[in-house]
Short mmCIF file of C-alpha atoms in Angstrom, two decimals:
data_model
loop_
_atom_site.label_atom_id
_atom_site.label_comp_id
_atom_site.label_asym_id
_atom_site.label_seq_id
_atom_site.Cartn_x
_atom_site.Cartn_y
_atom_site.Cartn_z
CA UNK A 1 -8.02 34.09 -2.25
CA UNK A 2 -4.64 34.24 0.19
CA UNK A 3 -3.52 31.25 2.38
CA UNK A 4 -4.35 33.74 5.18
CA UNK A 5 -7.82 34.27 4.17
CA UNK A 6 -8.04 30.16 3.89
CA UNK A 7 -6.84 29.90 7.28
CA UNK A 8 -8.92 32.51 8.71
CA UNK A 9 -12.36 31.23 6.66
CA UNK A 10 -11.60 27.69 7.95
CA UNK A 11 -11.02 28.49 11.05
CA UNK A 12 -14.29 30.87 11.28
CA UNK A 13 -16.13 27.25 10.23
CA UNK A 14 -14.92 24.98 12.75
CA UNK A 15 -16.05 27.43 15.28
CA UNK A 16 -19.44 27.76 13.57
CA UNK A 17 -19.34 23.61 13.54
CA UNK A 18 -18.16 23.36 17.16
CA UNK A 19 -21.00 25.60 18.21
CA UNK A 20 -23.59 23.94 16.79
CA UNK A 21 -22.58 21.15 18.02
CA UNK A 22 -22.72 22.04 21.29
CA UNK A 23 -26.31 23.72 20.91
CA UNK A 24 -27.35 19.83 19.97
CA UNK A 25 -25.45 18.05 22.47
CA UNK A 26 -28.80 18.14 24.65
CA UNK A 27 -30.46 16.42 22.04
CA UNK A 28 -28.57 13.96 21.02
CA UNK A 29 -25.95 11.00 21.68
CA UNK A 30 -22.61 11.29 21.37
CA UNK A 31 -20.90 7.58 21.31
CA UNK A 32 -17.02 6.66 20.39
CA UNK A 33 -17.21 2.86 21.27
CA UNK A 34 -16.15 1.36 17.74
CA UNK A 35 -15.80 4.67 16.05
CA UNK A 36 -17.38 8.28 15.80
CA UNK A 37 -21.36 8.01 16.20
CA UNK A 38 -24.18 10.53 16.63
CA UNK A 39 -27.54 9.93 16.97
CA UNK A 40 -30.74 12.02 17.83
CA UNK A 41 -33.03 11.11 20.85
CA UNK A 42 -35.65 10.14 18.84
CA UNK A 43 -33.41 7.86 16.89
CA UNK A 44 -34.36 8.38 13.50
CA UNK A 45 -31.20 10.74 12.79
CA UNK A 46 -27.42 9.09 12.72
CA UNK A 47 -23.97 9.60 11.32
CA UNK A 48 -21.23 7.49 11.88
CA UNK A 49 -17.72 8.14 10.76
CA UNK A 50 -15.14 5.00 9.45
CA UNK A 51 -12.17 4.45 7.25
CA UNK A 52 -9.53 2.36 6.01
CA UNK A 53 -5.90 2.74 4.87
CA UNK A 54 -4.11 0.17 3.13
CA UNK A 55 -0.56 0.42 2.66
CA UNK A 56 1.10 -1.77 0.08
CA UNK A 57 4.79 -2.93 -1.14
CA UNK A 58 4.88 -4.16 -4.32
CA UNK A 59 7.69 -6.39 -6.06
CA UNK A 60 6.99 -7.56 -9.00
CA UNK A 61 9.98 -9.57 -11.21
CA UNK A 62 8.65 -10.68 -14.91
CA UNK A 63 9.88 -13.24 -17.16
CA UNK A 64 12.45 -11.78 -19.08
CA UNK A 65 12.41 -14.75 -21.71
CA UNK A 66 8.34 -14.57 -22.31
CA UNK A 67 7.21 -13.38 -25.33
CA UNK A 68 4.26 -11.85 -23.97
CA UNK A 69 2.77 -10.61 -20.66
CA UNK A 70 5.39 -9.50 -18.14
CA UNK A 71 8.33 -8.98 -20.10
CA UNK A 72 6.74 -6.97 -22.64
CA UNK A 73 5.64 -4.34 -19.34
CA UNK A 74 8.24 -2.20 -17.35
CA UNK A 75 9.18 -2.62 -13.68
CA UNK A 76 5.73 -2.32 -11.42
CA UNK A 77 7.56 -2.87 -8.35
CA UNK A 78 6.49 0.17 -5.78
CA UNK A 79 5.13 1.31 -3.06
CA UNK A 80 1.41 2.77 -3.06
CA UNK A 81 -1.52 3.13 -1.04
CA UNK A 82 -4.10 0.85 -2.05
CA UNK A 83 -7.03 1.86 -0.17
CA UNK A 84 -7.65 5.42 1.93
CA UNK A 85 -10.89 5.52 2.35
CA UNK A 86 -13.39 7.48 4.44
CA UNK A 87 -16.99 6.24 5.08
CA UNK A 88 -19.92 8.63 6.28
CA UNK A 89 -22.97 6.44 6.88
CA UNK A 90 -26.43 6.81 9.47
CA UNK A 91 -29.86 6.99 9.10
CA UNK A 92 -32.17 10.32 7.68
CA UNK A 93 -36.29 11.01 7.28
CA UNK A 94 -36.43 7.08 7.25
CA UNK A 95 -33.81 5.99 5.21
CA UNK A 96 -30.21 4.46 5.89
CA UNK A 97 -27.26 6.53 3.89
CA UNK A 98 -23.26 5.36 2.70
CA UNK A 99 -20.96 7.26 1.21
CA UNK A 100 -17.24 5.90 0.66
CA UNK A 101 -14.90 8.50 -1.08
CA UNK A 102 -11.38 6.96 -1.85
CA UNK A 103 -8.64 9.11 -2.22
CA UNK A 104 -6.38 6.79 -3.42
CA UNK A 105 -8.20 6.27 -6.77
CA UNK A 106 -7.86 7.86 -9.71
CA UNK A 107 -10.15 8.29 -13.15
CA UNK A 108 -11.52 5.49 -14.47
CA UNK A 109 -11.72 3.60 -11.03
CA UNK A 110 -8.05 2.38 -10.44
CA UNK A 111 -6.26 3.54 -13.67
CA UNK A 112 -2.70 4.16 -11.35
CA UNK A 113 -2.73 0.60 -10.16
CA UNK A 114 -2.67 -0.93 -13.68
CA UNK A 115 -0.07 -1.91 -15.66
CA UNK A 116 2.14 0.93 -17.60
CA UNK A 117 2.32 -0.02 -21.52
CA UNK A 118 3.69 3.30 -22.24
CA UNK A 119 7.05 5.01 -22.48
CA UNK A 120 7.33 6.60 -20.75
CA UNK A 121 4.72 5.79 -18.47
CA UNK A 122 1.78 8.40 -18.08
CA UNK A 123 -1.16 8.09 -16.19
CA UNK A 124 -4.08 10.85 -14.85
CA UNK A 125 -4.11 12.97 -12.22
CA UNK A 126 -5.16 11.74 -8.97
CA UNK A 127 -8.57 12.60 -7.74
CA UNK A 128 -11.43 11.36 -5.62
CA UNK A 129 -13.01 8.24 -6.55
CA UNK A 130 -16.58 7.29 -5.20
CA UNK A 131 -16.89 3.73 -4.06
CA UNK A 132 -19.89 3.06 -2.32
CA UNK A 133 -22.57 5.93 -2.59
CA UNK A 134 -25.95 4.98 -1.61
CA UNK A 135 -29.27 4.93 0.05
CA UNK A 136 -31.68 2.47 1.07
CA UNK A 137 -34.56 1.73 3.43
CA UNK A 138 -36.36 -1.24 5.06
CA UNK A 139 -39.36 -3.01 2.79
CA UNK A 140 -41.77 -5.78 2.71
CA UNK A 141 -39.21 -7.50 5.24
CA UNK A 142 -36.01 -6.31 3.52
CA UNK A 143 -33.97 -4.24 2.18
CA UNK A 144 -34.15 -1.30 -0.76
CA UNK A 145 -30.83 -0.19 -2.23
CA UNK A 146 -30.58 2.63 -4.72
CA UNK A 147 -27.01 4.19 -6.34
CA UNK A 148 -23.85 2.95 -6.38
CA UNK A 149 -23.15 -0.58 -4.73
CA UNK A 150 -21.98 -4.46 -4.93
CA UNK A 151 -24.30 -6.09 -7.29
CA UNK A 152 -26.04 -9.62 -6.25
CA UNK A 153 -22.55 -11.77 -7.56
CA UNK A 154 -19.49 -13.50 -5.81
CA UNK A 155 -18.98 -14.34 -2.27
CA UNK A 156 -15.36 -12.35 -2.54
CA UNK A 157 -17.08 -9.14 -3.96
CA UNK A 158 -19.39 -9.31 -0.54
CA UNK A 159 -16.13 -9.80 1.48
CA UNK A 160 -15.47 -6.45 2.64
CA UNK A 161 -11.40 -5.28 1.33
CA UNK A 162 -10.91 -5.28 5.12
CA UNK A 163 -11.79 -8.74 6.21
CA UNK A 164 -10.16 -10.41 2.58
CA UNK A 165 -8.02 -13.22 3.40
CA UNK A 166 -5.78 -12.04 0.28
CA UNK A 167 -4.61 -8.84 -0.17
CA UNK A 168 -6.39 -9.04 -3.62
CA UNK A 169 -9.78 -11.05 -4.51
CA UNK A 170 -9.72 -14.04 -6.02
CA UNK A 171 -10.15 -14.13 -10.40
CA UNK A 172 -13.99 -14.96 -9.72
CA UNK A 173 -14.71 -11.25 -8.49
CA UNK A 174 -14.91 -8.24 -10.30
CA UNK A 175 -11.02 -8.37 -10.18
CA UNK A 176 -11.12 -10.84 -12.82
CA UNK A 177 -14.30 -12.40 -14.51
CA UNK A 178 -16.37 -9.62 -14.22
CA UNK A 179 -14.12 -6.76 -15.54
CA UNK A 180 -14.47 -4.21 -18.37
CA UNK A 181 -11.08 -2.44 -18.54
CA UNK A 182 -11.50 -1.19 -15.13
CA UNK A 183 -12.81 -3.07 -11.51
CA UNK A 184 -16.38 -3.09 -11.39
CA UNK A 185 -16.97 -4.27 -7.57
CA UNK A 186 -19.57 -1.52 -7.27
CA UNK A 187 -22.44 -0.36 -10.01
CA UNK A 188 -24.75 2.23 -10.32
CA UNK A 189 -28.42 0.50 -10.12
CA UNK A 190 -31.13 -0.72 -7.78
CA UNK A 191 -31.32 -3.99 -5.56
CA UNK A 192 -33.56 -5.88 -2.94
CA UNK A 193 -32.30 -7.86 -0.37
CA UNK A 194 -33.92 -10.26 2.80
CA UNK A 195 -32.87 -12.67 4.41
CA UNK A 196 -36.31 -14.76 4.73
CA UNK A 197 -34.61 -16.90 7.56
CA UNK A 198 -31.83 -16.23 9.60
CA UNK A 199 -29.53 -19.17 7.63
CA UNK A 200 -31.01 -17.82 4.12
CA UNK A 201 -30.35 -14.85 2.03
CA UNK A 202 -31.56 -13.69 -1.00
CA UNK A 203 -30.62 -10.24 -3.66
CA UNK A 204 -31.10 -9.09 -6.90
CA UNK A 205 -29.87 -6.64 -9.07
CA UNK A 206 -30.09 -4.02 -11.81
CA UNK A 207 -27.93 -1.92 -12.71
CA UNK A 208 -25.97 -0.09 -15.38
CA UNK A 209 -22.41 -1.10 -16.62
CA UNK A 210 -20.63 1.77 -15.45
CA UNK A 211 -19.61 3.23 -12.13
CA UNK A 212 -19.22 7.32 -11.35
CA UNK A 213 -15.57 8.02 -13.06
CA UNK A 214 -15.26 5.40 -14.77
CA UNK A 215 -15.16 4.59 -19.02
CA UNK A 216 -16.55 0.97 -18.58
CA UNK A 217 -19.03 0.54 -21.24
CA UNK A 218 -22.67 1.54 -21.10
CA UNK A 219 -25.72 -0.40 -21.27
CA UNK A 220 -27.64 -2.61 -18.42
CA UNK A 221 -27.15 -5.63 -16.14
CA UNK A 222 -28.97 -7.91 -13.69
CA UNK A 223 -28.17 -10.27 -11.22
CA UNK A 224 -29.54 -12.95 -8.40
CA UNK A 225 -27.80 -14.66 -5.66
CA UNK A 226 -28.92 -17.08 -2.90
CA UNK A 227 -27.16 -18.22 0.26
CA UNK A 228 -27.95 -21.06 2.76
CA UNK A 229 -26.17 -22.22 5.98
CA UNK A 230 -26.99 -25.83 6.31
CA UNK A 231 -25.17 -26.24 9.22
CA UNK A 232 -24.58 -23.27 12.02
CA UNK A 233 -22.57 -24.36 15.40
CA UNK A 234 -20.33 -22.99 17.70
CA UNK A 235 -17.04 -22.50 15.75
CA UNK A 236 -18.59 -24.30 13.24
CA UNK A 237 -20.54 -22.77 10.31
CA UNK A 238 -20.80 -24.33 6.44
CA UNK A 239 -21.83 -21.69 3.78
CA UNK A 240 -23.27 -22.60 0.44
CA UNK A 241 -24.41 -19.83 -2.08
CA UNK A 242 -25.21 -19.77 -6.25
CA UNK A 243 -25.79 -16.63 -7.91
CA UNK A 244 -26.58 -15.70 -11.78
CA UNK A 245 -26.20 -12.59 -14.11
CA UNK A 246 -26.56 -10.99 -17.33
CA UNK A 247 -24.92 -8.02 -18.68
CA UNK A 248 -25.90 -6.22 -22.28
CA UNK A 249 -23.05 -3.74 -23.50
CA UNK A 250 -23.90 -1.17 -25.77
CA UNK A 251 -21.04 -2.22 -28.29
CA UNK A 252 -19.05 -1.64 -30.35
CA UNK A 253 -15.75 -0.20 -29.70
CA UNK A 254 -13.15 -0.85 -26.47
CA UNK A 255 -15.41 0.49 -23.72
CA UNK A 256 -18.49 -0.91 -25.22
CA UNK A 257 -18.11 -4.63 -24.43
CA UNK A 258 -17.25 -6.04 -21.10
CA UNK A 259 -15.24 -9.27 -20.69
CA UNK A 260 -12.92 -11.23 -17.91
CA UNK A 261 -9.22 -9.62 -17.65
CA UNK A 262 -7.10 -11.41 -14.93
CA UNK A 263 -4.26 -9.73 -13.01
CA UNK A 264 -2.28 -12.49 -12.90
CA UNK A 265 0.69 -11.84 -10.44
CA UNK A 266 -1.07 -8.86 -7.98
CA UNK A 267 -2.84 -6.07 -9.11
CA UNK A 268 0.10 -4.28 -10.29
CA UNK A 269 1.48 -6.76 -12.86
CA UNK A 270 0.49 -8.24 -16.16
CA UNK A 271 -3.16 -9.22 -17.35
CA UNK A 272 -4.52 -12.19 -19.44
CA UNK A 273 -7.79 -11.32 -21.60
CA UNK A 274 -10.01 -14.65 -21.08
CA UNK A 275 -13.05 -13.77 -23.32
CA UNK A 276 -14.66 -10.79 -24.15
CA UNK A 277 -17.79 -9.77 -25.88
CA UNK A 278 -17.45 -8.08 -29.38
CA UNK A 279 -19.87 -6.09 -30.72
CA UNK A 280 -22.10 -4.87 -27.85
CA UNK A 281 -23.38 -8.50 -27.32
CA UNK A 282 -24.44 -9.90 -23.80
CA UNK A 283 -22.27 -11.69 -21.14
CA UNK A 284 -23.45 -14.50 -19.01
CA UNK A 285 -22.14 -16.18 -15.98
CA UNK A 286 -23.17 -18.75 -13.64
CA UNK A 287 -21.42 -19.40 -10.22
CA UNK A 288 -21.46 -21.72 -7.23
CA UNK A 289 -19.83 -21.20 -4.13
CA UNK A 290 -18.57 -22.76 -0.84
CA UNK A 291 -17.11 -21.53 2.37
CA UNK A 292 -16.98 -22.24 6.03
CA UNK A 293 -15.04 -22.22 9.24
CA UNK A 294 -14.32 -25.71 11.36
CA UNK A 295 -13.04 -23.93 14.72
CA UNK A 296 -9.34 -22.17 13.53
CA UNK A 297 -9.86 -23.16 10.04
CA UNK A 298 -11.56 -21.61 7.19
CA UNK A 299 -11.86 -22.71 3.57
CA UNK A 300 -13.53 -20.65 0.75
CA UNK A 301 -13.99 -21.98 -3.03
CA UNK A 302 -15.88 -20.59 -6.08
CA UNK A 303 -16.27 -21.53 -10.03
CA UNK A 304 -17.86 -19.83 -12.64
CA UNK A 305 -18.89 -20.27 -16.15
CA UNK A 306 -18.93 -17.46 -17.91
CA UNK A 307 -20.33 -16.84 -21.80
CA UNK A 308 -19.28 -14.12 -23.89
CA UNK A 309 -21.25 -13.24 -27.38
CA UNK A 310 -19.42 -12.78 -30.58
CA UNK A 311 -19.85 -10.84 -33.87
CA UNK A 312 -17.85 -12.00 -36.78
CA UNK A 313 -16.38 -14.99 -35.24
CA UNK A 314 -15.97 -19.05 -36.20
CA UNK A 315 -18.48 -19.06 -32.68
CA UNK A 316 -21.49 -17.20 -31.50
CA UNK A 317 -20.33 -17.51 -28.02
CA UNK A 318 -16.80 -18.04 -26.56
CA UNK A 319 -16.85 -19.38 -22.82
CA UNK A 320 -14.61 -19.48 -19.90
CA UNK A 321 -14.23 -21.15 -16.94
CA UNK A 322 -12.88 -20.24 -13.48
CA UNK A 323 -12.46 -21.23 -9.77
CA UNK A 324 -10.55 -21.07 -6.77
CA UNK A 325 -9.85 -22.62 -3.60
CA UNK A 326 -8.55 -20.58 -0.22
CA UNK A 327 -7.63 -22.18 2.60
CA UNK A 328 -6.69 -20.46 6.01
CA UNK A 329 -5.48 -21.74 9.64
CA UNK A 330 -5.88 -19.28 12.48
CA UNK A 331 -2.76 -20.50 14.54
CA UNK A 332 -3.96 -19.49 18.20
CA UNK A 333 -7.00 -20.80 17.50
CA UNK A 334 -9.43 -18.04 16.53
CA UNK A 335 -12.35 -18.75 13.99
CA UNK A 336 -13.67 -16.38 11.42
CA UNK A 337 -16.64 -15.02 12.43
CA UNK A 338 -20.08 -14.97 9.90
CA UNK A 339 -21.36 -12.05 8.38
CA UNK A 340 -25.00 -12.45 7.36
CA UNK A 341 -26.23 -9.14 6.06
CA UNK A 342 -23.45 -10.01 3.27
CA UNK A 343 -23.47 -13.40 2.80
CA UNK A 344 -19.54 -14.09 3.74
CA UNK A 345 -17.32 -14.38 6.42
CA UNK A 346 -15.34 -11.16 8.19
CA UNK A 347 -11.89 -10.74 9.86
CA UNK A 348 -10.76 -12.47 13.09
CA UNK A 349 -10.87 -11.18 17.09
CA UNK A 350 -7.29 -11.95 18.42
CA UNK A 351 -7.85 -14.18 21.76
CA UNK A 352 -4.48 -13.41 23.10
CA UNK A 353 -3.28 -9.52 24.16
CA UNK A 354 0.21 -10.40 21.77
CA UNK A 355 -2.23 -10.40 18.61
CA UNK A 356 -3.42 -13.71 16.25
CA UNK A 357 -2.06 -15.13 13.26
CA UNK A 358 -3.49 -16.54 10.04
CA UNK A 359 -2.03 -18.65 7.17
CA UNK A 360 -2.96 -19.27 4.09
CA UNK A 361 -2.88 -20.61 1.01
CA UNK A 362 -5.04 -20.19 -2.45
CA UNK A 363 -4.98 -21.65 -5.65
CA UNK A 364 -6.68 -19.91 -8.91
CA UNK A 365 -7.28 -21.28 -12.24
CA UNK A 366 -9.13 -19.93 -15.49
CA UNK A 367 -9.12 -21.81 -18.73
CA UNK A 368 -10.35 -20.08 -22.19
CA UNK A 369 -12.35 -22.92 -23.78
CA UNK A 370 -13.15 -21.55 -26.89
CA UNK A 371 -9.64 -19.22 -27.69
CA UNK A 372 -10.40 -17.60 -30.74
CA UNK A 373 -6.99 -17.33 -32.52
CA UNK A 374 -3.01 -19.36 -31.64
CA UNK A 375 -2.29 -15.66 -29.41
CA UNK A 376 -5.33 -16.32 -27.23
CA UNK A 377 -4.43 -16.94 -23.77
CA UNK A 378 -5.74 -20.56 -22.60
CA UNK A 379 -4.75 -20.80 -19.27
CA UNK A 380 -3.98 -19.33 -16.04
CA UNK A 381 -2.59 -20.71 -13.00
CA UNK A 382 -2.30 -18.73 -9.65
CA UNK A 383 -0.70 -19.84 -6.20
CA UNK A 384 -0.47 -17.85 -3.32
CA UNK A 385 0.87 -18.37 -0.20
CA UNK A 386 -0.11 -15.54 2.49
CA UNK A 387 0.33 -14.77 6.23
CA UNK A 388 -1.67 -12.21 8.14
CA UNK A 389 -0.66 -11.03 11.51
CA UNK A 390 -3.44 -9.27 13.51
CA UNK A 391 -2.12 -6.55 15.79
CA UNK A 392 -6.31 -6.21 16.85
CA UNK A 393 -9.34 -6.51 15.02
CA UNK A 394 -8.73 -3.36 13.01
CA UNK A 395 -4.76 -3.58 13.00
CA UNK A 396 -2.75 -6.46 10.83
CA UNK A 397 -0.37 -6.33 8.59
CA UNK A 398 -0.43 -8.49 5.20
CA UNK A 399 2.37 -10.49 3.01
CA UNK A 400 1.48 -12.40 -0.05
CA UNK A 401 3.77 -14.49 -2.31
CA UNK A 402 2.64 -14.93 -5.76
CA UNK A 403 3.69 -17.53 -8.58
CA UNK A 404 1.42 -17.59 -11.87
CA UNK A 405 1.52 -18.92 -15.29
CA UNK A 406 -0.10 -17.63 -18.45
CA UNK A 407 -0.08 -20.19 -21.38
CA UNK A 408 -1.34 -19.09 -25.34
CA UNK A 409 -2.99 -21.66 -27.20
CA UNK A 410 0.40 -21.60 -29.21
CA UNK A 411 2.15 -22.93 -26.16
CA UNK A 412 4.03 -19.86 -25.13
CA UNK A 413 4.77 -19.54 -21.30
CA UNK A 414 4.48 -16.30 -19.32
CA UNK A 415 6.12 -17.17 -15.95
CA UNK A 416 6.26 -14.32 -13.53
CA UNK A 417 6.27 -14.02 -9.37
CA UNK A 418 5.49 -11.17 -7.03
CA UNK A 419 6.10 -10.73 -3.03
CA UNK A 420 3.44 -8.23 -1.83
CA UNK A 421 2.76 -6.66 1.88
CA UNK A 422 0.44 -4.48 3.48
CA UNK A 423 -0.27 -2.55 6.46
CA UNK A 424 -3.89 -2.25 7.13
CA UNK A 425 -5.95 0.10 9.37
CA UNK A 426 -9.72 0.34 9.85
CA UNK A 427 -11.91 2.02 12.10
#
C-alpha cells in the first residue's frame, strides 16, 4: 500500500468517525471539564480519554574504584521518556473498562530502562507495552476486577506514577521487593475490593506471575491488604494499612523464580539482588505501613519482611528486610489530598496562580539477613533529596538527588550518586 493510499484511507475514516459522531450527538453528552468524556443519556455507556508523559534526565556517575555494581556497568546517563501513556476508560452493558497502552515500554515490561551489561549495548525494539488492561463491575457492595492490574500490596504500588512524591517508588514496591527480572506493578489475575466504611478498605488478590510482554516467571500468587484512617480532619488525615502475599514460581531456571532486585541509584543505574527463590519455591512477604498529612506536611513509611525458599542451600529459607521513610513539606501551604478508592494519598492543588512547591526527603534501607555466600549483597542504603514544583495540578516538573551504598558480606563498598529530573504532564 502507497503513503497516498494511507493518507487517503485515513482520511476516508475520520470522516466516517466525525459523522457518526455527529449522528449521536443527540443522544449523548459531550463533556471536556477534566479531560475528553462521553456518555449516553441513559448513562450506562462512557469513554473517557487521559494520559501522561514523563520526561526524564538522567545522570548517573558510578564508583570507579568498586569492585562490583556501578563500575562494572557503562555510562547510563541519558535522556528518555519514562512514561507516555494513553488511558481509554468508561462504563459498557454494566461493567466499568481501563486500558493503559505505554509507548514508552519495550518487551519484557521496561527492558530499555535497565542497566546495559553488554558491549556493546543491545536492547529490543521498542513496542507497545500494556499497563493496566481491565474490567470490573460493582458486587455485594464492592468491587470485581478481572485482567491486568495492581495486586492487593504496598501503599507506593497504589500511588498512582503521577501523584509519586519520588520520581521512582520506594524499594518496598514492585520496583524493588517484589521484582522478577522485570517491574511487576501490574499482574494478570482477579481481585475484590470494598471499602466496608468510608475510613476502611479492604482487597485481595490472585493472580499469575507474569504480565502481557513480559518473561517474569510463571506460576500463581495471592495477596490481602487492609487500610484504616483512625483519624480524618481538615488538613489532617493519619493512614495505617498491613497487607500479606504469597507467590509460587514454577522454577527452575532464571525466569522461573521471583526475588527482590533493588535499583539502587534511579532506575537507570546498578541493581543489588537481596534474595531470591531457587528452584520454583514460594516467596512470602509481610508489610506494614504508615502515612499521613498534618496541614503542608506529609510523611509516608513502609517495612517488609520478605522470605524466599531455597533448594540446595545451608537454609530452607533466606529472608530480607526492608523499609523506608518519605517525608514532604508543601511550602505555600498546600496538603496532599486522600485517595480512598486506592488506599494512598494523590498530588497537590496549587493555592496560589504562580504554582506550589514541595520538598522532600526519603531514606531507604534493605538488609539481606541470611546472604548465602561472602559476594552476597548485605546492605543497601538510599537517600534522596527531591523538589517538585507544580506548574497546576497536572503540570510539575521533578528533580531528585540520589546517594546509595551497596555493601557485600565481604565488606566491599559500591558507592555511586545520580541527579535525576522530570517534566510531567497528565490529563
Amino acid at each position: 500500500m502507497s503513503p497516498a493510499s494511507v493518507v487517503v484511507g485515513g482520511a476516508r475514516g475520520l470522516a466516517v468517525l466525525l459523522c457518526l459522531m455527529g449522528s449521536l450527538a443527540a443522544a449523548t453528552e459531550v463533556s471536556t471539564e477534566g479531560g475528553l468524556s462521553v456518555r449516553s443519556d441513559d448513562g450506562r455507556f462512557e469513554f473517557k480519554l487521559g494520559g501522561r508523559i514523563h520526561f526524564d534526565l538522567d545522570l548517573v556517575h558510578d564508583d570507579p574504584e568498586a569492585p562490583f555494581g556501578s563500575s562494572l556497568t557503562p555510562e547510563n546517563s541519558t535522556l528518555l521518556f519514562r512514561r507516555a501513556r494513553l488511558s481509554f476508560s468508561g462504563k459498557a452493558f454494566g461493567w466499568e473498562y481501563l486500558f493503559v497502552p505505554d509507548f514508552a515500554q519495550s518487551f519484557s515490561g521496561n527492558l530499555r530502562l535497565q542497566t546495559c551489561t553488554e558491549t556493546p549495548c543491545t536492547f529490543p525494539t521498542p513496542g507497545v507495552v500494556f499497563q493496566e488492561l481491565s474490567i470490573s463491575r460493582s458486587l455485594l457492595g464492592g468491587r470485581l476486577i478481572l485482567g491486568q492490574f495492581t495486586p492487593a500490596r504496598s501503599i507506593e504500588d497504589h500511588t498512582g506514577s503521577n501523584d509519586l512524591t519520588m520520581m521512582e517508588r520506594a524499594i518496598t514496591s514492585a520496583l524493588g521487593v517484589y521484582r522478577a527480572g522485570v517491574l511487576r506493578l501490574f499482574v494478570m489475575g482477579g481481585g475484590y475490593e470494598a471499602n466496608p466504611t468510608p475510613e476502611t478498605r479492604v482487597e485481595v488478590s490472585v493472580f499469575g506471575l507474569r504480565r502481557d510482554d513480559s518473561l517474569a516467571s510463571e506460576g500463581f500468587g495471592g495477596a490481602a491488604r487492609v487500610t484504616w484512617r483512625p483519624f480524618v480532619a481538615e488538613r489532617r488525615i493519619l493512614h495505617v494499612g498491613a497487607s500479606v502475599s504469597a507467590e509460587n514460581p514454577d522454577g527452575p531456571g532464571p525466569t522461573g523464580n521471583v526475588g527482590a532486585s533493588l535499583s539502587y541509584v534511579g532506575i537507570r543505574g546498578p541493581q543489588a539482588s537481596m534474595g531470591g527463590t531457587t528452584g520454583g519455591r514460594s516467596a512470602r512477604h509481610a508489610t506494614a505501613e504508615l502515612a499521613g498529612t498534618w496541614g503542608a506536611f506529609y510523611f509516608q513509611g513502609e517495612g517488609v519482611l520478605a522470605s524466599f525458599g531455597q533448594v540446595g542451600q545451608r537454609v530452607d529459607r533466606t529472608t530480607t528486610w526492608l523499609h523506608h521513610a518519605t517525608w514532604s513539606w508543601n511550602v505555600f501551604g498546600e496538603s496532599k489530598p486522600y485517595d480512598s478508592r486506592r488506599g494512598s494519598f494523590k498530588n497537590l492543588t496549587p493555592r496560589h496562580s504562580f504554582g506550589a512547591l514541595e520538598l522532600a526527603l526519603r531514606h531507604e534501607f534493605a538488609r539481606n539477613l541470611t546472604p548465602l555466600s561472602p559476594a552476597s549483597v548485605e546492605s543497601v542504603l538510599i537517600q534522596t533529596v527531591g523538589a517538585n514544583y507544580y506548574f497546576t495540578p497536572n503540570v510539575r516538573m521533578m528533580a531528585n538527588v540520589i546517594f546509595a551504598r551497596a555493601r557485600r558480606l565481604d565488606g566491599a563498598l559500591d558507592q555511586p550518586r545520580s541527579a535525576t529530573f522530570r517534566m510531567q504532564m497528565s490529563w
